[in-house]
Amino acid sequence: MAYVQRVMRGLEEKYAYEPEFLQAARNVLETLQPLLEQNKKYEQNKILERIVEPERIISFRVQWVDDQGQVQVNKGYRVQFNSAIGPYKGGLRFHPSVNQGILKFLGFEQILKNSLTGLAIGGAKGGSDFDPKGKSEMEAMRFCQAFMTELCRHIGPTVDVPAGDIGVGGREIGYLFGQYKRLTQRYEGILTGKNLLFGGSLARVEATGYGAVYFAQSMLEATGESLEGKICAVSGAGNVATYCCEKLLQVGARPVTVSDSRGMIHDPDGIDVALLKQVKEVERASLARYAELKRGARHIPAAEYPKGRNAVWSVPCEAAFPCATQNELNLEDAKTLLANGCRCVVEGANMPSTMEAAHAFLKAGIHYGPAKAANAGGVAISQLEMAQNASMQSWSFDVVDGKLLQIMQGIHRNAAATAQEFGAPGNLVLGANIAGFRKVADAMIAQGV
């Protein structure tokens, strides 16, 4: 443990102002001890010291003009973390909370997540503190064009291929792609999550939500269980949560909650996915609108949540799918879920459970699918979109969805087998971290310093 502690001490001294990154690093490094003890080559080659430092961080000013003719200034970033097994790959997040530490945590997670897919993609993340909420179409377009004017010089189809994330959906990807093409005069697969009209892949929008459910199915089936008939709590109301609910319904489960920044919905009859899409994608309204349109559904404003808690996790359920954002599920939430009979937690968001909550799930011995394994479906299909773009082909929804299912089953098998190998059967946190790390670390050693 001395090696891990030494590296963590160094990170804490240098990056005390980046708590999310330190949390992500600790979550991973402390589970690697069995591998580090088994093989000293990782310490001899200082792999931990190297893998926790991004290969490159790019930060830049984004200046644009709003509808009132006023100049606005935002900060833009791209954290190109690790390219040992492939070109940088990871989303762009547009949200007021974005800063370098948030993006480093996301980029670090992306390294191992991308490794677990078995595909040739490295880890990266980027974004801006720009808030797309409430912005007009023209304001969103002008910001995206200004952002890409700087970003375009740092990316390329075999260098770095960004995608969407929170605040970056199909609209934003379209504007970013258009500006890249305008500036470079090249039509290439430089972004994933594109519109089907210009190189997008079928099943990309659904991929992360569907993939989380496929992972849950694989995890449960390994012990002879099933999602069918289970009541499920889901947080979030974006693509991940929406399509998680859709796939849960398709496999016979009953998702009864969704949430946004202003509150949550509890719909005991099961979330009406068509209505959810209408409210969030067409009307771009808050979830209070869902309760207005659906009899029997209750809207609970965020102001009424228990202090420091997310009310979603107070709804009795048998399986929980946190699909909103980091650290949305704390120790008290975990205790409530366990007390109410929840026996399965699958993370659709990035690091949605605090360290204390994750430890509670592991101690309770429930089925626990950590984010870097369970939510890898989105980036997996992004890589398949890259493959389609490179070969100038377009695959059917069923072909892509079938590949997604195989990838998610493969991730579960790999994590489970690795956990077994290192004497921790069922601990998919340890299994996923070691499996993802080992592949990248061995590639780094093979490529020299």
Short mmCIF file of C-alpha atoms in Angstrom, two decimals:
data_model
loop_
_atom_site.label_atom_id
_atom_site.label_comp_id
_atom_site.label_asym_id
_atom_site.label_seq_id
_atom_site.Cartn_x
_atom_site.Cartn_y
_atom_site.Cartn_z
CA MET A 1 0.00 0.00 0.00
CA ALA A 2 3.03 2.28 0.47
CA TYR A 3 3.25 2.89 -3.29
CA VAL A 4 -0.41 3.88 -3.57
CA GLN A 5 -0.21 6.09 -0.47
CA ARG A 6 2.88 7.83 -1.78
CA VAL A 7 1.23 8.63 -5.09
CA MET A 8 -1.99 9.78 -3.43
CA ARG A 9 -0.06 12.05 -1.05
CA GLY A 10 1.64 13.67 -4.01
CA LEU A 11 -1.70 14.21 -5.77
CA GLU A 12 -3.28 15.68 -2.65
CA GLU A 13 -0.42 18.15 -2.26
CA LYS A 14 -0.58 19.27 -5.88
CA TYR A 15 -4.33 19.15 -6.50
CA ALA A 16 -6.03 19.90 -3.19
CA TYR A 17 -8.40 22.19 -5.12
CA GLU A 18 -9.66 19.31 -7.33
CA PRO A 19 -11.71 17.12 -4.93
CA GLU A 20 -13.58 15.17 -7.62
CA PHE A 21 -10.32 14.20 -9.35
CA LEU A 22 -8.75 13.14 -6.05
CA GLN A 23 -11.84 11.06 -5.27
CA ALA A 24 -11.70 9.34 -8.66
CA ALA A 25 -7.98 8.65 -8.30
CA ARG A 26 -8.39 7.21 -4.80
CA ASN A 27 -11.36 5.08 -5.90
CA VAL A 28 -9.15 3.42 -8.49
CA LEU A 29 -5.69 3.34 -6.94
CA GLU A 30 -6.75 1.76 -3.65
CA THR A 31 -8.31 -1.20 -5.48
CA LEU A 32 -5.14 -1.89 -7.50
CA GLN A 33 -3.11 -3.13 -4.52
CA PRO A 34 -3.46 -6.86 -5.32
CA LEU A 35 -2.12 -6.29 -8.84
CA LEU A 36 0.69 -3.99 -7.66
CA GLU A 37 1.80 -6.57 -5.07
CA GLN A 38 1.68 -9.39 -7.63
CA ASN A 39 3.83 -7.60 -10.19
CA LYS A 40 6.38 -4.96 -9.26
CA LYS A 41 6.85 -3.80 -12.87
CA TYR A 42 4.13 -1.18 -12.45
CA GLU A 43 5.97 0.48 -9.57
CA GLN A 44 9.34 0.10 -11.26
CA ASN A 45 7.98 1.89 -14.34
CA LYS A 46 6.18 4.49 -12.18
CA ILE A 47 2.90 3.73 -13.93
CA LEU A 48 0.70 5.20 -11.20
CA GLU A 49 2.59 8.50 -11.28
CA ARG A 50 2.26 8.58 -15.08
CA ILE A 51 -1.33 7.45 -15.47
CA VAL A 52 -2.75 10.03 -13.03
CA GLU A 53 -1.19 12.92 -14.97
CA PRO A 54 -2.88 13.93 -18.24
CA GLU A 55 -0.68 13.83 -21.31
CA ARG A 56 -2.00 17.26 -22.20
CA ILE A 57 -4.46 19.86 -20.87
CA ILE A 58 -5.67 22.57 -23.22
CA SER A 59 -7.58 25.56 -21.82
CA PHE A 60 -8.82 28.50 -23.83
CA ARG A 61 -11.10 31.53 -23.89
CA VAL A 62 -14.44 31.25 -25.71
CA GLN A 63 -15.90 34.60 -26.74
CA TRP A 64 -19.29 34.90 -28.41
CA VAL A 65 -22.17 37.36 -28.85
CA ASP A 66 -25.62 36.82 -27.33
CA ASP A 67 -28.98 37.80 -28.82
CA GLN A 68 -28.79 41.22 -27.18
CA GLY A 69 -25.51 41.96 -28.92
CA GLN A 70 -23.51 41.59 -25.72
CA VAL A 71 -20.11 39.91 -25.75
CA GLN A 72 -19.98 36.86 -23.48
CA VAL A 73 -16.82 35.07 -22.32
CA ASN A 74 -16.55 31.44 -21.17
CA LYS A 75 -13.71 29.06 -20.41
CA GLY A 76 -13.11 26.02 -22.62
CA TYR A 77 -11.05 22.90 -21.91
CA ARG A 78 -9.84 19.64 -23.42
CA VAL A 79 -8.08 17.17 -21.13
CA GLN A 80 -6.25 14.63 -23.31
CA PHE A 81 -5.48 12.12 -20.60
CA ASN A 82 -4.08 8.93 -22.10
CA SER A 83 -3.54 7.61 -25.63
CA ALA A 84 -1.71 4.35 -24.88
CA ILE A 85 -4.33 2.10 -26.52
CA GLY A 86 -5.89 4.46 -29.06
CA PRO A 87 -6.79 8.06 -29.96
CA TYR A 88 -8.23 10.22 -27.20
CA LYS A 89 -11.98 9.64 -26.79
CA GLY A 90 -14.43 11.26 -24.40
CA GLY A 91 -17.31 13.69 -24.23
CA LEU A 92 -17.72 17.44 -24.05
CA ARG A 93 -19.72 18.81 -21.11
CA PHE A 94 -21.34 22.26 -21.17
CA HIS A 95 -22.45 23.16 -17.64
CA PRO A 96 -21.75 25.98 -15.16
CA SER A 97 -20.02 23.51 -12.81
CA VAL A 98 -17.34 22.60 -15.36
CA ASN A 99 -13.77 23.26 -14.29
CA GLN A 100 -10.42 21.58 -14.79
CA GLY A 101 -10.80 19.28 -11.77
CA ILE A 102 -14.21 17.99 -12.90
CA LEU A 103 -12.85 17.25 -16.36
CA LYS A 104 -9.76 15.53 -14.97
CA PHE A 105 -11.96 13.23 -12.89
CA LEU A 106 -14.08 12.44 -15.93
CA GLY A 107 -11.05 11.96 -18.17
CA PHE A 108 -9.35 9.65 -15.68
CA GLU A 109 -12.49 7.51 -15.42
CA GLN A 110 -12.68 7.49 -19.23
CA ILE A 111 -9.25 5.85 -19.56
CA LEU A 112 -10.35 2.71 -17.73
CA LYS A 113 -13.89 2.73 -19.10
CA ASN A 114 -12.62 2.86 -22.67
CA SER A 115 -10.10 0.13 -21.91
CA LEU A 116 -12.86 -2.16 -20.61
CA THR A 117 -14.79 -1.94 -23.89
CA GLY A 118 -11.99 -3.87 -25.60
CA LEU A 119 -11.88 -1.20 -28.31
CA ALA A 120 -8.90 0.90 -29.43
CA ILE A 121 -9.70 4.19 -27.70
CA GLY A 122 -7.81 6.28 -25.17
CA GLY A 123 -9.25 8.58 -22.51
CA ALA A 124 -10.13 12.28 -22.67
CA LYS A 125 -12.78 14.80 -21.60
CA GLY A 126 -13.55 18.41 -22.33
CA GLY A 127 -16.13 21.12 -22.12
CA SER A 128 -16.98 24.59 -20.91
CA ASP A 129 -18.72 26.46 -18.10
CA PHE A 130 -21.27 27.64 -20.70
CA ASP A 131 -24.88 26.82 -19.72
CA PRO A 132 -27.03 25.86 -22.73
CA LYS A 133 -30.22 26.03 -20.63
CA GLY A 134 -32.35 29.00 -21.62
CA LYS A 135 -30.17 29.85 -24.61
CA SER A 136 -31.75 30.43 -28.00
CA GLU A 137 -30.86 28.34 -31.03
CA MET A 138 -28.74 31.18 -32.37
CA GLU A 139 -26.90 31.64 -29.06
CA ALA A 140 -26.16 27.92 -28.85
CA MET A 141 -24.90 27.98 -32.43
CA ARG A 142 -22.66 31.00 -31.91
CA PHE A 143 -21.16 29.54 -28.75
CA CYS A 144 -20.50 26.14 -30.37
CA GLN A 145 -18.87 27.80 -33.37
CA ALA A 146 -16.62 29.88 -31.11
CA PHE A 147 -15.72 26.81 -29.03
CA MET A 148 -14.83 24.72 -32.08
CA THR A 149 -12.79 27.54 -33.63
CA GLU A 150 -10.20 26.89 -30.92
CA LEU A 151 -10.76 23.16 -30.34
CA CYS A 152 -10.39 22.18 -34.01
CA ARG A 153 -6.61 22.60 -33.96
CA HIS A 154 -6.25 20.00 -31.20
CA ILE A 155 -8.43 17.15 -32.53
CA GLY A 156 -8.57 14.75 -35.49
CA PRO A 157 -10.05 11.36 -36.44
CA THR A 158 -6.88 9.51 -35.35
CA VAL A 159 -5.88 12.05 -32.69
CA ASP A 160 -8.89 12.96 -30.53
CA VAL A 161 -12.58 12.36 -31.23
CA PRO A 162 -14.94 14.17 -28.81
CA ALA A 163 -18.58 13.27 -28.20
CA GLY A 164 -21.49 14.68 -26.22
CA ASP A 165 -22.09 14.72 -22.48
CA ILE A 166 -24.23 16.82 -20.12
CA GLY A 167 -25.40 19.91 -22.01
CA VAL A 168 -24.09 18.65 -25.35
CA GLY A 169 -26.78 16.86 -27.33
CA GLY A 170 -27.56 16.47 -31.00
CA ARG A 171 -28.09 20.20 -31.51
CA GLU A 172 -24.69 21.13 -30.12
CA ILE A 173 -22.87 18.28 -31.88
CA GLY A 174 -24.36 19.45 -35.18
CA TYR A 175 -23.14 23.02 -34.71
CA LEU A 176 -19.70 21.83 -33.59
CA PHE A 177 -19.37 19.48 -36.57
CA GLY A 178 -20.49 22.17 -39.02
CA GLN A 179 -17.87 24.59 -37.75
CA TYR A 180 -15.12 21.96 -37.84
CA LYS A 181 -15.95 21.16 -41.46
CA ARG A 182 -16.11 24.86 -42.33
CA LEU A 183 -12.70 25.57 -40.79
CA THR A 184 -10.80 22.51 -41.98
CA GLN A 185 -12.59 21.83 -45.29
CA ARG A 186 -12.60 18.15 -44.31
CA TYR A 187 -15.58 15.83 -43.95
CA GLU A 188 -14.47 13.23 -41.45
CA GLY A 189 -15.65 11.45 -38.31
CA ILE A 190 -14.28 14.03 -35.93
CA LEU A 191 -17.22 13.92 -33.50
CA THR A 192 -19.51 11.10 -32.43
CA GLY A 193 -23.16 11.39 -31.53
CA LYS A 194 -23.79 13.08 -34.87
CA ASN A 195 -27.12 13.36 -36.67
CA LEU A 196 -27.89 10.36 -38.89
CA LEU A 197 -27.90 12.76 -41.85
CA PHE A 198 -24.15 13.28 -41.60
CA GLY A 199 -22.46 10.17 -40.24
CA GLY A 200 -24.24 9.40 -36.98
CA SER A 201 -24.86 5.86 -35.81
CA LEU A 202 -28.17 4.26 -35.05
CA ALA A 203 -28.48 3.32 -31.34
CA ARG A 204 -25.96 5.97 -30.22
CA VAL A 205 -28.56 8.04 -28.36
CA GLU A 206 -29.87 4.94 -26.60
CA ALA A 207 -26.47 3.35 -25.97
CA THR A 208 -25.54 4.42 -22.42
CA GLY A 209 -29.00 3.80 -20.97
CA TYR A 210 -29.50 0.53 -22.82
CA GLY A 211 -25.95 -0.55 -21.94
CA ALA A 212 -26.52 -0.03 -18.21
CA VAL A 213 -29.55 -2.33 -18.38
CA TYR A 214 -27.63 -4.92 -20.41
CA PHE A 215 -24.89 -4.84 -17.77
CA ALA A 216 -27.47 -5.28 -15.01
CA GLN A 217 -29.00 -8.23 -16.85
CA SER A 218 -25.61 -9.89 -17.26
CA MET A 219 -24.74 -9.31 -13.60
CA LEU A 220 -28.06 -10.73 -12.35
CA GLU A 221 -28.14 -13.65 -14.76
CA ALA A 222 -24.76 -14.79 -13.43
CA THR A 223 -26.57 -15.70 -10.19
CA GLY A 224 -29.79 -16.95 -11.78
CA GLU A 225 -31.75 -13.72 -11.27
CA SER A 226 -33.55 -11.36 -13.64
CA LEU A 227 -34.73 -7.76 -13.95
CA GLU A 228 -38.19 -8.91 -14.97
CA GLY A 229 -40.86 -7.68 -12.58
CA LYS A 230 -38.47 -5.58 -10.51
CA ILE A 231 -39.38 -2.06 -9.36
CA CYS A 232 -36.54 0.29 -10.32
CA ALA A 233 -35.55 3.78 -9.19
CA VAL A 234 -33.84 5.87 -11.88
CA SER A 235 -32.34 9.34 -11.43
CA GLY A 236 -31.83 11.88 -14.19
CA ALA A 237 -34.02 12.81 -17.13
CA GLY A 238 -31.49 13.11 -19.97
CA ASN A 239 -30.61 10.54 -22.60
CA VAL A 240 -29.09 8.06 -20.14
CA ALA A 241 -32.06 8.01 -17.77
CA THR A 242 -34.67 8.14 -20.55
CA TYR A 243 -33.29 5.17 -22.44
CA CYS A 244 -32.49 3.29 -19.25
CA CYS A 245 -36.22 3.55 -18.46
CA GLU A 246 -37.13 2.52 -21.99
CA LYS A 247 -34.98 -0.62 -21.91
CA LEU A 248 -36.13 -1.51 -18.37
CA LEU A 249 -39.72 -1.47 -19.60
CA GLN A 250 -38.75 -3.61 -22.61
CA VAL A 251 -37.25 -6.30 -20.35
CA GLY A 252 -40.27 -6.35 -18.06
CA ALA A 253 -39.03 -4.17 -15.19
CA ARG A 254 -40.92 -1.12 -13.87
CA PRO A 255 -38.98 2.16 -13.52
CA VAL A 256 -40.96 4.44 -11.21
CA THR A 257 -38.78 7.56 -10.84
CA VAL A 258 -36.86 10.14 -12.87
CA SER A 259 -35.38 13.46 -11.76
CA ASP A 260 -33.91 16.76 -12.93
CA SER A 261 -32.21 19.66 -11.18
CA ARG A 262 -35.56 21.04 -10.02
CA GLY A 263 -37.16 17.91 -8.60
CA MET A 264 -38.25 14.34 -9.21
CA ILE A 265 -41.21 12.33 -10.44
CA HIS A 266 -42.62 9.29 -8.67
CA ASP A 267 -44.94 7.41 -11.01
CA PRO A 268 -45.99 4.12 -9.36
CA ASP A 269 -47.51 2.85 -12.62
CA GLY A 270 -44.17 3.11 -14.38
CA ILE A 271 -42.52 6.01 -16.20
CA ASP A 272 -44.26 6.89 -19.48
CA VAL A 273 -41.19 7.22 -21.70
CA ALA A 274 -43.06 8.83 -24.61
CA LEU A 275 -44.38 11.52 -22.26
CA LEU A 276 -40.93 11.97 -20.69
CA LYS A 277 -39.43 12.56 -24.15
CA GLN A 278 -42.17 15.06 -24.97
CA VAL A 279 -41.54 17.03 -21.78
CA LYS A 280 -37.72 17.01 -21.84
CA GLU A 281 -36.85 16.80 -25.54
CA VAL A 282 -39.72 18.63 -27.25
CA GLU A 283 -41.03 21.10 -24.67
CA ARG A 284 -37.66 21.35 -22.81
CA ALA A 285 -39.72 21.79 -19.63
CA SER A 286 -39.17 20.76 -16.02
CA LEU A 287 -40.53 17.46 -14.73
CA ALA A 288 -43.38 19.32 -13.02
CA ARG A 289 -44.93 19.31 -16.49
CA TYR A 290 -44.89 15.48 -16.51
CA ALA A 291 -47.00 15.42 -13.33
CA GLU A 292 -49.46 17.85 -14.90
CA LEU A 293 -49.99 15.49 -17.84
CA LYS A 294 -49.87 12.08 -16.12
CA ARG A 295 -52.54 11.06 -13.63
CA GLY A 296 -51.12 9.35 -10.57
CA ALA A 297 -47.63 10.82 -10.99
CA ARG A 298 -46.30 12.99 -8.18
CA HIS A 299 -43.73 15.76 -8.57
CA ILE A 300 -41.50 16.43 -5.56
CA PRO A 301 -39.57 19.73 -5.83
CA ALA A 302 -35.87 19.63 -4.97
CA ALA A 303 -36.54 22.14 -2.18
CA GLU A 304 -38.55 19.42 -0.38
CA TYR A 305 -35.79 16.79 -0.48
CA PRO A 306 -34.32 15.65 2.86
CA LYS A 307 -31.30 17.83 3.60
CA GLY A 308 -28.24 16.66 1.69
CA ARG A 309 -30.19 13.85 0.07
CA ASN A 310 -31.76 12.89 -3.25
CA ALA A 311 -35.41 11.93 -2.72
CA VAL A 312 -35.23 9.44 -5.61
CA TRP A 313 -33.37 7.03 -3.35
CA SER A 314 -36.10 7.16 -0.69
CA VAL A 315 -38.58 5.43 -3.02
CA PRO A 316 -38.67 1.68 -2.23
CA CYS A 317 -37.18 -0.29 -5.10
CA GLU A 318 -35.42 -3.55 -5.90
CA ALA A 319 -32.89 -2.04 -8.32
CA ALA A 320 -31.43 1.47 -8.54
CA PHE A 321 -29.95 3.19 -11.60
CA PRO A 322 -28.25 6.53 -10.76
CA CYS A 323 -28.09 8.21 -14.17
CA ALA A 324 -27.76 11.93 -13.38
CA THR A 325 -24.35 13.20 -12.19
CA GLN A 326 -21.39 12.64 -9.88
CA ASN A 327 -21.85 12.13 -6.13
CA GLU A 328 -25.66 12.16 -6.35
CA LEU A 329 -25.98 9.13 -4.07
CA ASN A 330 -24.44 9.47 -0.60
CA LEU A 331 -24.10 7.16 2.40
CA GLU A 332 -27.51 8.07 3.84
CA ASP A 333 -29.10 7.42 0.44
CA ALA A 334 -27.32 4.06 0.30
CA LYS A 335 -28.54 3.11 3.77
CA THR A 336 -32.11 4.00 2.78
CA LEU A 337 -31.91 1.97 -0.43
CA LEU A 338 -30.58 -1.07 1.44
CA ALA A 339 -33.15 -0.74 4.24
CA ASN A 340 -35.93 -0.62 1.63
CA GLY A 341 -34.77 -3.88 0.04
CA CYS A 342 -32.71 -2.70 -2.92
CA ARG A 343 -30.40 -5.53 -3.99
CA CYS A 344 -28.96 -4.12 -7.22
CA VAL A 345 -27.29 -0.77 -8.01
CA VAL A 346 -26.05 -0.06 -11.52
CA GLU A 347 -24.37 3.27 -12.26
CA GLY A 348 -25.41 4.98 -15.49
CA ALA A 349 -23.74 8.29 -14.58
CA ASN A 350 -20.05 8.92 -13.95
CA MET A 351 -19.08 8.29 -10.29
CA PRO A 352 -22.65 8.90 -9.01
CA SER A 353 -22.02 7.16 -5.67
CA THR A 354 -19.77 8.68 -3.03
CA MET A 355 -16.94 6.49 -1.75
CA GLU A 356 -18.89 5.86 1.45
CA ALA A 357 -21.98 4.77 -0.49
CA ALA A 358 -19.94 2.47 -2.73
CA HIS A 359 -18.32 0.85 0.32
CA ALA A 360 -21.79 0.33 1.85
CA PHE A 361 -22.97 -1.49 -1.27
CA LEU A 362 -19.87 -3.70 -1.34
CA LYS A 363 -20.16 -4.48 2.37
CA ALA A 364 -23.84 -5.40 1.96
CA GLY A 365 -22.91 -7.85 -0.79
CA ILE A 366 -25.53 -6.62 -3.24
CA HIS A 367 -25.13 -6.61 -7.02
CA TYR A 368 -23.14 -3.42 -7.64
CA GLY A 369 -22.16 -2.33 -11.15
CA PRO A 370 -19.65 0.57 -11.00
CA ALA A 371 -19.85 3.37 -13.54
CA LYS A 372 -16.72 2.68 -15.54
CA ALA A 373 -18.09 -0.78 -16.34
CA ALA A 374 -21.86 -0.22 -16.40
CA ASN A 375 -22.02 3.03 -18.36
CA ALA A 376 -19.44 2.19 -21.02
CA GLY A 377 -22.14 1.57 -23.63
CA GLY A 378 -22.14 5.15 -24.88
CA VAL A 379 -18.45 5.34 -25.64
CA ALA A 380 -18.51 1.82 -27.09
CA ILE A 381 -21.09 2.84 -29.69
CA SER A 382 -19.15 6.06 -30.28
CA GLN A 383 -16.20 3.91 -31.33
CA LEU A 384 -18.51 1.90 -33.58
CA GLU A 385 -19.64 5.21 -35.10
CA MET A 386 -15.96 6.00 -35.76
CA ALA A 387 -15.60 2.61 -37.48
CA GLN A 388 -18.65 3.27 -39.65
CA ASN A 389 -17.34 6.72 -40.60
CA ALA A 390 -13.89 5.36 -41.46
CA SER A 391 -15.36 2.69 -43.75
CA MET A 392 -18.14 4.96 -45.15
CA GLN A 393 -20.79 2.49 -43.99
CA SER A 394 -24.00 2.69 -42.00
CA TRP A 395 -25.11 -0.29 -39.90
CA SER A 396 -28.70 -1.11 -38.94
CA PHE A 397 -30.05 -0.48 -35.44
CA ASP A 398 -30.20 -4.21 -34.73
CA VAL A 399 -26.58 -4.73 -35.77
CA VAL A 400 -25.33 -1.89 -33.53
CA ASP A 401 -27.59 -2.89 -30.63
CA GLY A 402 -26.39 -6.48 -30.93
CA LYS A 403 -22.77 -5.34 -30.75
CA LEU A 404 -23.65 -3.20 -27.71
CA LEU A 405 -25.15 -6.19 -25.93
CA GLN A 406 -22.04 -8.28 -26.65
CA ILE A 407 -19.72 -5.51 -25.43
CA MET A 408 -21.61 -5.01 -22.15
CA GLN A 409 -21.71 -8.75 -21.50
CA GLY A 410 -17.98 -8.91 -22.24
CA ILE A 411 -17.25 -6.08 -19.80
CA HIS A 412 -19.15 -7.90 -17.06
CA ARG A 413 -17.40 -11.20 -17.75
CA ASN A 414 -13.99 -9.51 -17.74
CA ALA A 415 -14.63 -7.61 -14.48
CA ALA A 416 -16.10 -10.67 -12.78
CA ALA A 417 -13.25 -12.95 -13.90
CA THR A 418 -10.63 -10.42 -12.77
CA ALA A 419 -12.30 -10.05 -9.36
CA GLN A 420 -12.23 -13.84 -9.03
CA GLU A 421 -8.57 -13.93 -10.13
CA PHE A 422 -7.57 -11.56 -7.32
CA GLY A 423 -9.55 -13.26 -4.57
CA ALA A 424 -12.52 -10.89 -4.45
CA PRO A 425 -15.40 -12.71 -6.19
CA GLY A 426 -18.35 -10.45 -6.89
CA ASN A 427 -16.39 -7.23 -6.28
CA LEU A 428 -16.85 -5.66 -9.71
CA VAL A 429 -15.29 -2.38 -8.54
CA LEU A 430 -11.97 -4.11 -7.97
CA GLY A 431 -12.41 -6.32 -11.03
CA ALA A 432 -13.23 -3.46 -13.41
CA ASN A 433 -10.46 -1.22 -12.08
CA ILE A 434 -7.75 -3.87 -12.34
CA ALA A 435 -8.90 -5.14 -15.74
CA GLY A 436 -9.08 -1.64 -17.23
CA PHE A 437 -5.83 -0.48 -15.65
CA ARG A 438 -3.78 -3.55 -16.54
CA LYS A 439 -4.41 -3.24 -20.27
CA VAL A 440 -3.47 0.46 -20.38
CA ALA A 441 -0.50 0.06 -18.03
CA ASP A 442 0.98 -2.82 -20.04
CA ALA A 443 0.61 -0.76 -23.24
CA MET A 444 2.40 2.17 -21.59
CA ILE A 445 5.29 -0.06 -20.53
CA ALA A 446 5.55 -1.63 -23.99
CA GLN A 447 5.75 1.83 -25.61
CA GLY A 448 8.58 3.05 -23.38
CA VAL A 449 8.96 6.27 -21.44
#
